[in-house]
Short mmCIF file of N, CA and C in Angstrom, two decimals:
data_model
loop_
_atom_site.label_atom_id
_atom_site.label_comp_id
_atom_site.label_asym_id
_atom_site.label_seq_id
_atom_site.Cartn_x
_atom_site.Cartn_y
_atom_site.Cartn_z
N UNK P 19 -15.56 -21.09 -35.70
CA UNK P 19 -15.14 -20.81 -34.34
C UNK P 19 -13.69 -20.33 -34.34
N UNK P 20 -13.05 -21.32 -34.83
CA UNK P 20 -11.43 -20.77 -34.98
C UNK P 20 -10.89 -19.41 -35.79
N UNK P 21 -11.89 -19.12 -37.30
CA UNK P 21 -11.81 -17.95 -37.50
C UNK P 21 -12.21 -16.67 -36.74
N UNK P 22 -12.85 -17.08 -35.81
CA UNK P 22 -13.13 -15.65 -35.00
C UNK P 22 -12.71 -15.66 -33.55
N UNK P 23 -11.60 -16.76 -33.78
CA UNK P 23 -10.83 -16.95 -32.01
C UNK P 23 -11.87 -16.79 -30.76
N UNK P 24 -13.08 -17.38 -31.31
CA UNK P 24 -13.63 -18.21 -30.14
C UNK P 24 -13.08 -19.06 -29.03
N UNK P 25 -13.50 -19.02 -28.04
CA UNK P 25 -12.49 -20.06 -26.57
C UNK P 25 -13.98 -20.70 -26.44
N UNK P 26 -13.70 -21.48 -25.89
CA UNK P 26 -14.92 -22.48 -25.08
C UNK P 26 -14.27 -21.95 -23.51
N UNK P 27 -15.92 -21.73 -22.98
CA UNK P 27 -15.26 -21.59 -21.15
C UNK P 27 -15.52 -23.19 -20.86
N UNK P 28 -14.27 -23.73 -20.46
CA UNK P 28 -14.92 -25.10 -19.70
C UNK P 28 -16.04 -25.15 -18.65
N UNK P 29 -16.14 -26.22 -18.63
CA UNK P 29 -17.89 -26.73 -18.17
C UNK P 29 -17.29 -27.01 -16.59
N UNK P 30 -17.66 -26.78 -15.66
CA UNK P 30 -17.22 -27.45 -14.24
C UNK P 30 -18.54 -28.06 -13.72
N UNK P 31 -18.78 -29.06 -13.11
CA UNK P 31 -19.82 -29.93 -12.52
C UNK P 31 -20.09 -31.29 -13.29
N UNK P 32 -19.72 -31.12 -14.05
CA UNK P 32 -20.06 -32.61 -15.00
C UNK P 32 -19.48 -32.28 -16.49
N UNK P 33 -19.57 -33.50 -17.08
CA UNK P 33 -18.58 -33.94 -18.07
C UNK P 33 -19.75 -33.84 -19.54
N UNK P 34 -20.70 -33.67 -19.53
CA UNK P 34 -21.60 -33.79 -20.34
C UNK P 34 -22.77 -33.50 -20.20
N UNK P 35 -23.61 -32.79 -21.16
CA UNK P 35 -24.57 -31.72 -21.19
C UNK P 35 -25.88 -32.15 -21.39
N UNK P 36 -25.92 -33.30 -21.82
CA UNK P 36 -26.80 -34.14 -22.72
C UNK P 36 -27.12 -35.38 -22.21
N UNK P 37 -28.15 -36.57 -22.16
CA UNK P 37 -28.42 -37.79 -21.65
C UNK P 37 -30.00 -38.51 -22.31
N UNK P 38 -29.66 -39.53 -23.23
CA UNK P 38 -30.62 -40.06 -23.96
C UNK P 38 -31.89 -40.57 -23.07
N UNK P 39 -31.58 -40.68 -21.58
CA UNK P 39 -32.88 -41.59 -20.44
C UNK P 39 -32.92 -42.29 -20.88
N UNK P 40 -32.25 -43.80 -21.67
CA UNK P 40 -32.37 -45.10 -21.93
C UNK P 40 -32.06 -45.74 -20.84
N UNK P 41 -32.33 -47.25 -21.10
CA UNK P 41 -31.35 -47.77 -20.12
C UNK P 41 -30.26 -47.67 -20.49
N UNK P 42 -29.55 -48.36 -21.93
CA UNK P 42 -28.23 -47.85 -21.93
C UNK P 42 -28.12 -46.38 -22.16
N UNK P 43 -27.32 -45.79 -21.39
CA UNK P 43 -27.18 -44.13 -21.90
C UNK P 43 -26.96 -44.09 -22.38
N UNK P 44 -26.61 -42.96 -23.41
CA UNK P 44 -25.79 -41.92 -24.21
C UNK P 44 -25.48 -40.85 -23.86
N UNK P 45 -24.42 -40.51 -23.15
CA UNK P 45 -24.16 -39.24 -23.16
C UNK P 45 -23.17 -38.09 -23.98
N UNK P 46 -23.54 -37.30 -24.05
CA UNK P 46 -23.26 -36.24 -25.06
C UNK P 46 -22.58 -34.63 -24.36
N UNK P 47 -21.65 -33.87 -25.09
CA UNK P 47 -21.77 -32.29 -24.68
C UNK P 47 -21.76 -31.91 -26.12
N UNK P 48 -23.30 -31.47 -25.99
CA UNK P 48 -24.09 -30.56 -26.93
C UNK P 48 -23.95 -29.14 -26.61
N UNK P 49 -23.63 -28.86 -25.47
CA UNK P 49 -24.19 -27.42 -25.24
C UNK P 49 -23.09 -26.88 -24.40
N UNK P 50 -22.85 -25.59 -25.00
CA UNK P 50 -20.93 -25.39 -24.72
C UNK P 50 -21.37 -23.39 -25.00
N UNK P 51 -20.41 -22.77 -23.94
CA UNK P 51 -20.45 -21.26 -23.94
C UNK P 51 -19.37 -21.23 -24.90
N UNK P 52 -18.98 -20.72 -25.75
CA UNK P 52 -18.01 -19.67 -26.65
C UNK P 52 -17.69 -18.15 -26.24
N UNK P 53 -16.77 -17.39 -25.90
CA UNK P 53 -16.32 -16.09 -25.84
C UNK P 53 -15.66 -15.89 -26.96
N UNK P 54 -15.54 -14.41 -27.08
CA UNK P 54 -14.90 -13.96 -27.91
C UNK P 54 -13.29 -13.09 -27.35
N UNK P 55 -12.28 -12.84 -27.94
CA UNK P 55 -11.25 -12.64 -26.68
C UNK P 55 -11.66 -11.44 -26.18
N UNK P 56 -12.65 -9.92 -26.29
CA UNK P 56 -12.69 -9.21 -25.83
C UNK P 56 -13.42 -9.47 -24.81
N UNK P 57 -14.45 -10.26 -24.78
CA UNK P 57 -15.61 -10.70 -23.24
C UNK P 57 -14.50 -11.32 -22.99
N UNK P 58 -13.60 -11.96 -22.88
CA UNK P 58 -12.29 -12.98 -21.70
C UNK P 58 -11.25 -11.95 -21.57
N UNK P 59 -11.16 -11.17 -21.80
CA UNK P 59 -10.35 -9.64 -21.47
C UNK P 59 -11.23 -8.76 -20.67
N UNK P 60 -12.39 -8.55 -20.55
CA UNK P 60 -13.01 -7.85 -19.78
C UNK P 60 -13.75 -8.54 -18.76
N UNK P 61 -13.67 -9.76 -18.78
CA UNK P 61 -14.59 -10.73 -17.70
C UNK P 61 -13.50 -12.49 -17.64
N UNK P 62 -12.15 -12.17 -17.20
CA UNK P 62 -11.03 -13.23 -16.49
C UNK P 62 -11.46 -14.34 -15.81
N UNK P 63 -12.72 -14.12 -14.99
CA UNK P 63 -12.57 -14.66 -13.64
C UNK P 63 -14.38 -15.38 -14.69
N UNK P 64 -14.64 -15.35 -15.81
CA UNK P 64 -15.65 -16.09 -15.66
C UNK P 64 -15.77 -17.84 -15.97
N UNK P 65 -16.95 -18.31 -15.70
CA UNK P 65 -17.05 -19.57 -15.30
C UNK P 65 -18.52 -19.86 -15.68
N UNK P 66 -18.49 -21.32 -16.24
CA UNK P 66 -19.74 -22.30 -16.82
C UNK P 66 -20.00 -23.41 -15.71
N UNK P 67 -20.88 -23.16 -14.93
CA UNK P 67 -21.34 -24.80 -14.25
C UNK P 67 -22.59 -25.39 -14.61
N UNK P 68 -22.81 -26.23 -14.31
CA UNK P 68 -23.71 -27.68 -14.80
C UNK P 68 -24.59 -27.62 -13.67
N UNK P 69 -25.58 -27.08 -13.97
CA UNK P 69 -26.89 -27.59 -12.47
C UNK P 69 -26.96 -28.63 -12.95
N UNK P 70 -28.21 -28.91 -11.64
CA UNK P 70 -29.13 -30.40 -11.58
C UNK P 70 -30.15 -30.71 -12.64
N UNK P 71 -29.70 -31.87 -13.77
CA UNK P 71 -31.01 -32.09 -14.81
C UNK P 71 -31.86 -33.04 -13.52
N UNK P 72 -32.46 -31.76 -14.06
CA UNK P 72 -34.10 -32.19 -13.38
C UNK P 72 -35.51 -32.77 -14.21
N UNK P 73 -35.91 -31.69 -15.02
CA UNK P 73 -36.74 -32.00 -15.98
C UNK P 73 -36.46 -33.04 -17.73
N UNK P 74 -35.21 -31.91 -18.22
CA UNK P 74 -35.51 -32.06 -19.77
C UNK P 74 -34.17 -32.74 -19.25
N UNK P 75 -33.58 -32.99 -21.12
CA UNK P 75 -32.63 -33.93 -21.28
C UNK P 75 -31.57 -33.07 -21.45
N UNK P 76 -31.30 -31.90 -21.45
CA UNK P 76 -30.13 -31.35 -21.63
C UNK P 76 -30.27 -30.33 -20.10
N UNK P 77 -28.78 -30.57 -19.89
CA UNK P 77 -28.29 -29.84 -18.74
C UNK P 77 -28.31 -28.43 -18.35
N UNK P 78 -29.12 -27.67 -17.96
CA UNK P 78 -29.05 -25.98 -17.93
C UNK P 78 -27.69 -25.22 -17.60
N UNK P 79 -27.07 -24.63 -17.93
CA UNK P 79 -25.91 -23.98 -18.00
C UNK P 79 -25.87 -22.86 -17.06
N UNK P 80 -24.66 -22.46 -16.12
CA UNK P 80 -25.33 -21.47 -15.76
C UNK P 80 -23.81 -20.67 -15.69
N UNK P 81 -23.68 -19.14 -16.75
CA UNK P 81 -22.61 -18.25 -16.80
C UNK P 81 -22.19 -17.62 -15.54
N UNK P 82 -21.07 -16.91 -15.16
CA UNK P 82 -20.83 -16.47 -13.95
C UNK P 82 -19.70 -15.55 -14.22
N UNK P 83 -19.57 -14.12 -14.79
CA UNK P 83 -18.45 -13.39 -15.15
C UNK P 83 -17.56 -13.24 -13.98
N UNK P 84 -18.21 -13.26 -12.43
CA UNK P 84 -17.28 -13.11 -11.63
C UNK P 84 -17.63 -11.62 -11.02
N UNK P 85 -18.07 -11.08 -11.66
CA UNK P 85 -18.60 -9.79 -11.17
C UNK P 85 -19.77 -9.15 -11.88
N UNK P 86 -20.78 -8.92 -10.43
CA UNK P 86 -21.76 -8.61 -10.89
C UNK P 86 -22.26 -7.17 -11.13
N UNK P 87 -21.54 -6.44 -11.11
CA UNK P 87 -21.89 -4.78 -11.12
C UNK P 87 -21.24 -4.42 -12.41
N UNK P 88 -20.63 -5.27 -13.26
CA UNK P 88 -20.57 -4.92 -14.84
C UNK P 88 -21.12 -5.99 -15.99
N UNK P 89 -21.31 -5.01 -17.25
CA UNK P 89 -22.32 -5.31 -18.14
C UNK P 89 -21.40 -5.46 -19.38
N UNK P 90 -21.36 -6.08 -20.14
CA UNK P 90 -21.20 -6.47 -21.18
C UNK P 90 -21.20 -6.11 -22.72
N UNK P 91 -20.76 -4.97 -23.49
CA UNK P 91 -21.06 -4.53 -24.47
C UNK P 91 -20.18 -4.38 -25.46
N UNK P 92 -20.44 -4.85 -26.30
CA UNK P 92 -19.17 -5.27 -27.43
C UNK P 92 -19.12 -4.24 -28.41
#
């Protein structure tokens, strides 16, 4: 990650991605976006939130560049 100056976009909605359904929990962040600095130079304003675990045990992610009328090509 660090050799290729990867960023993590922080997570907004919750603190952790992951949840064992025990009684005692476990919770975990397993599941994390990485950019590279040219996608965070061409997309500033983007953002990671945390929907509602509903079904499975890991949290669905959902990207948001901030604008939707451009595309992405490295």
């Amino acid at each position: 990650i660090d050799a290729f100056n990867f960023r993590e976009i922080e997570l907004s909605g919750r603190q952790y991605t992951w949840a064992n359904n025990l009684h005692n929990q476990t919770f975990e962040k397993l599941d994390r976006v990485l950019v590279c600095t040219d996608f965070e130079f061409k997309f500033p304003h983007t953002t990671v939130t945390a929907l509602t675990r509903e079904i499975s045990d890991h949290t669905t992610l959902f990207l948001s560049t901030g604008n939707s009328s451009t595309t992405y090509q490295p």
